[in-house]
PDB file of C-alpha atoms in Angstrom:
ATOM      1  CA  MET A   1      19.347-115.969 -13.934  1.00  0.00           C
ATOM      2  CA  ASN A   2      16.376-118.164 -14.290  1.00  0.00           C
ATOM      3  CA  LYS A   3      13.996-115.355 -13.826  1.00  0.00           C
ATOM      4  CA  ALA A   4      10.995-117.364 -12.344  1.00  0.00           C
ATOM      5  CA  ALA A   5       8.058-115.992 -13.317  1.00  0.00           C
ATOM      6  CA  GLY A   6       6.130-113.333 -11.361  1.00  0.00           C
ATOM      7  CA  GLU A   7       9.279-110.838 -10.733  1.00  0.00           C
ATOM      8  CA  VAL A   8       9.669-107.839 -12.324  1.00  0.00           C
ATOM      9  CA  CYS A   9      13.567-105.983 -14.068  1.00  0.00           C
ATOM     10  CA  SER A  10      12.996-103.049 -11.416  1.00  0.00           C
ATOM     11  CA  THR A  11      15.461-102.203  -8.590  1.00  0.00           C
ATOM     12  CA  VAL A  12      11.872-100.790  -7.245  1.00  0.00           C
ATOM     13  CA  SER A  13       8.039-102.066  -7.061  1.00  0.00           C
ATOM     14  CA  ASP A  14       5.609-101.745  -5.227  1.00  0.00           C
ATOM     15  CA  SER A  15       3.326-105.243  -5.824  1.00  0.00           C
ATOM     16  CA  HIS A  16       6.355-108.026  -6.755  1.00  0.00           C
ATOM     17  CA  ARG A  17       9.178-109.369  -6.525  1.00  0.00           C
ATOM     18  CA  THR A  18      12.078-107.704  -8.197  1.00  0.00           C
ATOM     19  CA  VAL A  19      14.734-110.650 -10.192  1.00  0.00           C
ATOM     20  CA  TYR A  20      17.846-107.662  -7.936  1.00  0.00           C
ATOM     21  CA  GLU A  21      16.156-109.507  -4.322  1.00  0.00           C
ATOM     22  CA  HIS A  22      18.193-112.537  -5.540  1.00  0.00           C
ATOM     23  CA  PHE A  23      21.507-111.126  -5.104  1.00  0.00           C
ATOM     24  CA  PRO A  24      23.333-110.292  -2.191  1.00  0.00           C
ATOM     25  CA  ALA A  25      24.278-106.222  -1.752  1.00  0.00           C
ATOM     26  CA  ASP A  26      27.971-107.607  -2.220  1.00  0.00           C
ATOM     27  CA  VAL A  27      26.662-108.353  -6.184  1.00  0.00           C
ATOM     28  CA  LEU A  28      24.546-106.078  -6.402  1.00  0.00           C
ATOM     29  CA  GLU A  29      27.017-103.562  -6.278  1.00  0.00           C
ATOM     30  CA  SER A  30      30.537-103.784  -6.373  1.00  0.00           C
ATOM     31  CA  ASN A  31      33.444-102.265  -6.794  1.00  0.00           C
ATOM     32  CA  GLY A  32      31.456 -98.167  -7.403  1.00  0.00           C
ATOM     33  CA  ALA A  33      29.771-100.801 -10.144  1.00  0.00           C
ATOM     34  CA  LYS A  34      26.383-101.906  -9.918  1.00  0.00           C
ATOM     35  CA  LEU A  35      24.308-105.246 -10.963  1.00  0.00           C
ATOM     36  CA  HIS A  36      21.903-105.069 -13.914  1.00  0.00           C
ATOM     37  CA  SER A  37      19.674-106.395 -16.173  1.00  0.00           C
ATOM     38  CA  ILE A  38      20.680-107.068 -20.052  1.00  0.00           C
ATOM     39  CA  GLY A  39      17.594-106.039 -20.910  1.00  0.00           C
ATOM     40  CA  ARG A  40      14.151-107.098 -19.606  1.00  0.00           C
ATOM     41  CA  LEU A  41      11.786-110.197 -19.727  1.00  0.00           C
ATOM     42  CA  ASP A  42       7.438-109.366 -18.814  1.00  0.00           C
ATOM     43  CA  CYS A  43       6.529-110.270 -14.975  1.00  0.00           C
ATOM     44  CA  ASP A  44       4.837-113.028 -16.645  1.00  0.00           C
ATOM     45  CA  THR A  45       8.119-114.741 -18.304  1.00  0.00           C
ATOM     46  CA  GLU A  46      10.904-116.687 -17.472  1.00  0.00           C
ATOM     47  CA  GLY A  47      14.028-117.747 -17.943  1.00  0.00           C
ATOM     48  CA  LEU A  48      17.582-116.773 -19.387  1.00  0.00           C
ATOM     49  CA  LEU A  49      18.404-112.959 -17.740  1.00  0.00           C
ATOM     50  CA  LEU A  50      22.069-111.383 -18.463  1.00  0.00           C
ATOM     51  CA  PHE A  51      23.281-109.679 -15.627  1.00  0.00           C
ATOM     52  CA  THR A  52      26.521-107.124 -15.825  1.00  0.00           C
ATOM     53  CA  ASN A  53      27.842-103.687 -14.659  1.00  0.00           C
ATOM     54  CA  ASP A  54      28.926-103.028 -17.939  1.00  0.00           C
ATOM     55  CA  GLY A  55      27.637-100.259 -19.363  1.00  0.00           C
ATOM     56  CA  LYS A  56      29.808-101.547 -22.543  1.00  0.00           C
ATOM     57  CA  LEU A  57      28.733-104.574 -23.204  1.00  0.00           C
ATOM     58  CA  SER A  58      24.717-104.124 -22.212  1.00  0.00           C
ATOM     59  CA  ASP A  59      24.831-102.012 -25.246  1.00  0.00           C
ATOM     60  CA  PHE A  60      26.418-103.769 -27.301  1.00  0.00           C
ATOM     61  CA  LEU A  61      23.772-106.684 -26.686  1.00  0.00           C
ATOM     62  CA  THR A  62      20.888-104.523 -26.819  1.00  0.00           C
ATOM     63  CA  ARG A  63      20.828-102.857 -29.877  1.00  0.00           C
ATOM     64  CA  PRO A  64      18.891-104.120 -32.583  1.00  0.00           C
ATOM     65  CA  GLU A  65      21.140-103.164 -35.040  1.00  0.00           C
ATOM     66  CA  ASN A  66      24.101-105.467 -33.603  1.00  0.00           C
ATOM     67  CA  LYS A  67      21.495-108.996 -34.335  1.00  0.00           C
ATOM     68  CA  ILE A  68      21.916-110.361 -31.091  1.00  0.00           C
ATOM     69  CA  GLU A  69      20.051-113.233 -31.457  1.00  0.00           C
ATOM     70  CA  LYS A  70      17.313-114.771 -28.334  1.00  0.00           C
ATOM     71  CA  THR A  71      15.674-117.734 -28.599  1.00  0.00           C
ATOM     72  CA  TYR A  72      11.937-118.526 -26.446  1.00  0.00           C
ATOM     73  CA  PHE A  73       9.899-121.112 -25.887  1.00  0.00           C
ATOM     74  CA  VAL A  74       6.844-121.117 -27.113  1.00  0.00           C
ATOM     75  CA  ARG A  75       3.658-122.409 -26.019  1.00  0.00           C
ATOM     76  CA  LEU A  76       0.313-121.835 -27.771  1.00  0.00           C
ATOM     77  CA  LYS A  77      -3.397-121.867 -27.065  1.00  0.00           C
ATOM     78  CA  ASN A  78      -5.165-122.819 -30.228  1.00  0.00           C
ATOM     79  CA  LEU A  79      -2.834-126.457 -32.279  1.00  0.00           C
ATOM     80  CA  VAL A  80      -1.145-125.264 -35.113  1.00  0.00           C
ATOM     81  CA  THR A  81      -1.764-127.642 -37.603  1.00  0.00           C
ATOM     82  CA  GLU A  82       0.779-129.029 -39.785  1.00  0.00           C
ATOM     83  CA  ILE A  83       0.155-126.709 -42.513  1.00  0.00           C
ATOM     84  CA  GLN A  84      -0.047-123.457 -40.621  1.00  0.00           C
ATOM     85  CA  GLN A  85       3.122-124.080 -38.875  1.00  0.00           C
ATOM     86  CA  LYS A  86       4.587-123.786 -42.749  1.00  0.00           C
ATOM     87  CA  GLU A  87       2.830-120.291 -42.706  1.00  0.00           C
ATOM     88  CA  TYR A  88       3.102-118.687 -39.355  1.00  0.00           C
ATOM     89  CA  ALA A  89       6.707-119.822 -40.255  1.00  0.00           C
ATOM     90  CA  GLU A  90       7.166-117.974 -43.335  1.00  0.00           C
ATOM     91  CA  GLN A  91       5.362-115.418 -42.480  1.00  0.00           C
ATOM     92  CA  ALA A  92       7.520-115.014 -38.410  1.00  0.00           C
ATOM     93  CA  GLU A  93      10.173-114.825 -41.031  1.00  0.00           C
ATOM     94  CA  LEU A  94       9.756-111.338 -43.467  1.00  0.00           C
ATOM     95  CA  GLY A  95       7.405-110.025 -40.591  1.00  0.00           C
ATOM     96  CA  VAL A  96       4.112-108.984 -39.146  1.00  0.00           C
ATOM     97  CA  THR A  97       2.756-105.976 -37.871  1.00  0.00           C
ATOM     98  CA  LEU A  98       2.978-106.252 -34.776  1.00  0.00           C
ATOM     99  CA  PRO A  99      -0.677-105.230 -32.881  1.00  0.00           C
ATOM    100  CA  PRO A 100      -0.734-102.258 -30.557  1.00  0.00           C
ATOM    101  CA  GLU A 101      -0.545-102.198 -27.409  1.00  0.00           C
ATOM    102  CA  LYS A 102      -0.992 -99.837 -24.409  1.00  0.00           C
ATOM    103  CA  LYS A 103       1.682 -96.824 -24.946  1.00  0.00           C
ATOM    104  CA  PHE A 104       2.935 -98.261 -27.726  1.00  0.00           C
ATOM    105  CA  PRO A 105       1.158 -97.557 -31.512  1.00  0.00           C
ATOM    106  CA  GLU A 106       0.864-100.593 -34.428  1.00  0.00           C
ATOM    107  CA  GLN A 107       4.237-101.888 -35.606  1.00  0.00           C
ATOM    108  CA  LYS A 108       6.260-103.436 -38.450  1.00  0.00           C
ATOM    109  CA  SER A 109       8.488-106.690 -36.650  1.00  0.00           C
ATOM    110  CA  ASN A 110      11.604-107.067 -38.189  1.00  0.00           C
ATOM    111  CA  GLY A 111      12.027-111.431 -39.284  1.00  0.00           C
ATOM    112  CA  ALA A 112      12.030-113.856 -36.608  1.00  0.00           C
ATOM    113  CA  LYS A 113      12.033-117.835 -37.152  1.00  0.00           C
ATOM    114  CA  ILE A 114      10.173-120.224 -35.791  1.00  0.00           C
ATOM    115  CA  ARG A 115      10.973-123.877 -35.334  1.00  0.00           C
ATOM    116  CA  TRP A 116       7.607-126.098 -34.906  1.00  0.00           C
ATOM    117  CA  LEU A 117       7.949-128.219 -31.226  1.00  0.00           C
ATOM    118  CA  SER A 118       4.438-129.558 -31.363  1.00  0.00           C
ATOM    119  CA  ALA A 119       1.261-128.388 -32.026  1.00  0.00           C
ATOM    120  CA  ASP A 120       1.408-125.700 -29.541  1.00  0.00           C
ATOM    121  CA  GLU A 121       4.957-125.779 -28.876  1.00  0.00           C
ATOM    122  CA  CYS A 122       7.473-124.308 -30.561  1.00  0.00           C
ATOM    123  CA  GLU A 123      11.056-121.861 -30.365  1.00  0.00           C
ATOM    124  CA  ILE A 124      11.221-118.766 -31.675  1.00  0.00           C
ATOM    125  CA  THR A 125      14.405-116.983 -32.537  1.00  0.00           C
ATOM    126  CA  LEU A 126      14.270-112.799 -33.259  1.00  0.00           C
ATOM    127  CA  THR A 127      17.080-110.013 -32.694  1.00  0.00           C
ATOM    128  CA  GLU A 128      15.202-107.440 -31.489  1.00  0.00           C
ATOM    129  CA  GLY A 129      12.921-106.132 -28.378  1.00  0.00           C
ATOM    130  CA  LYS A 130      10.530-104.100 -28.445  1.00  0.00           C
ATOM    131  CA  PHE A 131       7.599-104.349 -26.283  1.00  0.00           C
ATOM    132  CA  HIS A 132       5.663-107.331 -25.758  1.00  0.00           C
ATOM    133  CA  GLU A 133       7.565-108.786 -29.032  1.00  0.00           C
ATOM    134  CA  VAL A 134       7.107-112.172 -29.119  1.00  0.00           C
ATOM    135  CA  LYS A 135       3.774-112.007 -27.929  1.00  0.00           C
ATOM    136  CA  ARG A 136       2.121-109.563 -30.809  1.00  0.00           C
ATOM    137  CA  ILE A 137       4.002-111.612 -33.250  1.00  0.00           C
ATOM    138  CA  PHE A 138       1.388-114.659 -31.869  1.00  0.00           C
ATOM    139  CA  ARG A 139      -1.012-112.051 -32.059  1.00  0.00           C
ATOM    140  CA  ALA A 140      -0.683-110.731 -35.272  1.00  0.00           C
ATOM    141  CA  LEU A 141      -0.818-114.292 -36.691  1.00  0.00           C
ATOM    142  CA  LYS A 142      -4.131-115.384 -34.781  1.00  0.00           C
ATOM    143  CA  ASN A 143      -4.127-116.944 -32.016  1.00  0.00           C
ATOM    144  CA  GLU A 144      -3.023-116.844 -28.583  1.00  0.00           C
ATOM    145  CA  VAL A 145       1.263-117.326 -25.884  1.00  0.00           C
ATOM    146  CA  ILE A 146      -0.199-119.029 -23.415  1.00  0.00           C
ATOM    147  CA  TYR A 147       3.583-119.309 -21.349  1.00  0.00           C
ATOM    148  CA  LEU A 148       6.597-117.442 -21.956  1.00  0.00           C
ATOM    149  CA  LYS A 149      10.465-119.081 -21.823  1.00  0.00           C
ATOM    150  CA  ARG A 150      14.169-117.362 -22.651  1.00  0.00           C
ATOM    151  CA  VAL A 151      16.133-120.001 -23.919  1.00  0.00           C
ATOM    152  CA  LYS A 152      18.960-118.569 -24.994  1.00  0.00           C
ATOM    153  CA  PHE A 153      20.609-115.138 -25.583  1.00  0.00           C
ATOM    154  CA  ALA A 154      24.072-114.151 -27.483  1.00  0.00           C
ATOM    155  CA  GLY A 155      24.547-117.265 -27.589  1.00  0.00           C
ATOM    156  CA  LEU A 156      24.492-118.886 -24.035  1.00  0.00           C
ATOM    157  CA  GLU A 157      21.848-121.290 -22.606  1.00  0.00           C
ATOM    158  CA  LEU A 158      20.068-121.396 -20.061  1.00  0.00           C
ATOM    159  CA  GLU A 159      21.253-124.343 -17.776  1.00  0.00           C
ATOM    160  CA  GLU A 160      18.570-126.552 -16.893  1.00  0.00           C
ATOM    161  CA  SER A 161      19.706-127.151 -13.752  1.00  0.00           C
ATOM    162  CA  LEU A 162      18.424-123.960 -12.633  1.00  0.00           C
ATOM    163  CA  ASN A 163      15.775-123.536 -10.651  1.00  0.00           C
ATOM    164  CA  PRO A 164      13.309-119.592 -11.384  1.00  0.00           C
ATOM    165  CA  GLY A 165      14.859-117.382  -9.245  1.00  0.00           C
ATOM    166  CA  GLN A 166      18.579-118.674  -8.894  1.00  0.00           C
ATOM    167  CA  PHE A 167      21.715-117.178 -10.060  1.00  0.00           C
ATOM    168  CA  ARG A 168      24.561-117.835 -11.215  1.00  0.00           C
ATOM    169  CA  PRO A 169      28.530-116.621 -11.839  1.00  0.00           C
ATOM    170  CA  LEU A 170      29.669-116.799 -15.965  1.00  0.00           C
ATOM    171  CA  TYR A 171      32.204-119.421 -16.974  1.00  0.00           C
ATOM    172  CA  GLU A 172      35.630-117.535 -18.144  1.00  0.00           C
ATOM    173  CA  SER A 173      34.454-119.274 -21.325  1.00  0.00           C
ATOM    174  CA  GLU A 174      31.036-117.447 -21.340  1.00  0.00           C
ATOM    175  CA  VAL A 175      32.743-114.093 -20.737  1.00  0.00           C
ATOM    176  CA  SER A 176      35.209-115.531 -23.266  1.00  0.00           C
ATOM    177  CA  ARG A 177      32.404-115.850 -25.866  1.00  0.00           C
ATOM    178  CA  LEU A 178      30.886-112.838 -25.064  1.00  0.00           C
ATOM    179  CA  LYS A 179      33.582-111.008 -25.485  1.00  0.00           C
ATOM    180  CA  ARG A 180      34.321-112.516 -28.889  1.00  0.00           C
ATOM    181  CA  LYS A 181      30.467-111.846 -29.851  1.00  0.00           C
ATOM    182  CA  THR A 182      30.413-108.100 -28.936  1.00  0.00           C
ATOM    183  CA  LYS A 183      34.042-107.345 -30.434  1.00  0.00           C
ATOM    184  CA  ILE A 184      35.105-105.350 -27.307  1.00  0.00           C
ATOM    185  CA  ASP A 185      38.409-105.928 -27.033  1.00  0.00           C
ATOM    186  CA  LYS A 186      38.832-104.919 -23.367  1.00  0.00           C
ATOM    187  CA  LYS A 187      36.963-107.730 -21.613  1.00  0.00           C
ATOM    188  CA  PRO A 188      33.922-106.531 -19.832  1.00  0.00           C
ATOM    189  CA  ASP A 189      34.696-105.790 -16.657  1.00  0.00           C
ATOM    190  CA  ILE A 190      31.977-108.177 -14.444  1.00  0.00           C
ATOM    191  CA  SER A 191      32.868-109.046 -10.631  1.00  0.00           C
ATOM    192  CA  LYS A 192      34.894-111.700  -9.743  1.00  0.00           C
ATOM    193  CA  LYS A 193      32.302-112.319  -8.105  1.00  0.00           C
ATOM    194  CA  CYS A 194      30.257-112.936 -10.733  1.00  0.00           C
ATOM    195  CA  MET A 195      33.009-115.218 -11.908  1.00  0.00           C
ATOM    196  CA  ARG A 196      34.627-118.028 -12.039  1.00  0.00           C
ATOM    197  CA  LYS A 197      36.527-121.408 -14.102  1.00  0.00           C
ATOM    198  CA  GLU A 198      35.163-123.819 -15.854  1.00  0.00           C
ATOM    199  CA  SER A 199      33.567-126.056 -13.298  1.00  0.00           C
ATOM    200  CA  ARG A 200      30.727-127.557 -12.313  1.00  0.00           C
ATOM    201  CA  THR A 201      31.138-127.112  -8.548  1.00  0.00           C
ATOM    202  CA  VAL A 202      28.247-125.165  -7.284  1.00  0.00           C
TER     203      VAL A 202
END
């Protein structure tokens, strides 16, 4: 799914639309297995969100020790000079001290890789999922994230043809790729309704 801003990764919400409202009932639950998101994105964050009904697959992809890469497109409030860009990248790769937020205390982040696209835009790749981690990394670097979109996860890339809120089934080749990455011998029990052969047919 290309998650839209303003939606939450929860089955129930009083104030926001949930990402599950986009799915028909027979996809949400198949043969007693319920569809769920693999990890979450913040309400105001857009981009790639994976869903499965396979708990083993989901557990593997969300464990920090498995170092599954997630890449985000970031737009910052303040322009960053070339010298600062190098400093940001070096500090992020070493890990920064994340400032406290809500119930989460000050924490040390693992290393993250920053690739600059312009003076105020970059891609950042990390392998863990602490609360508001990308936003807190840049806050620690004395800047502010004003737009955030996940573009890659576990080797899969967000399909540009998907508008916010749209989803598509995984291709068989993508399921195989996840299977190899997670070293799960048994093919993930992703519903046939959420799979299709390598085809561009909508």
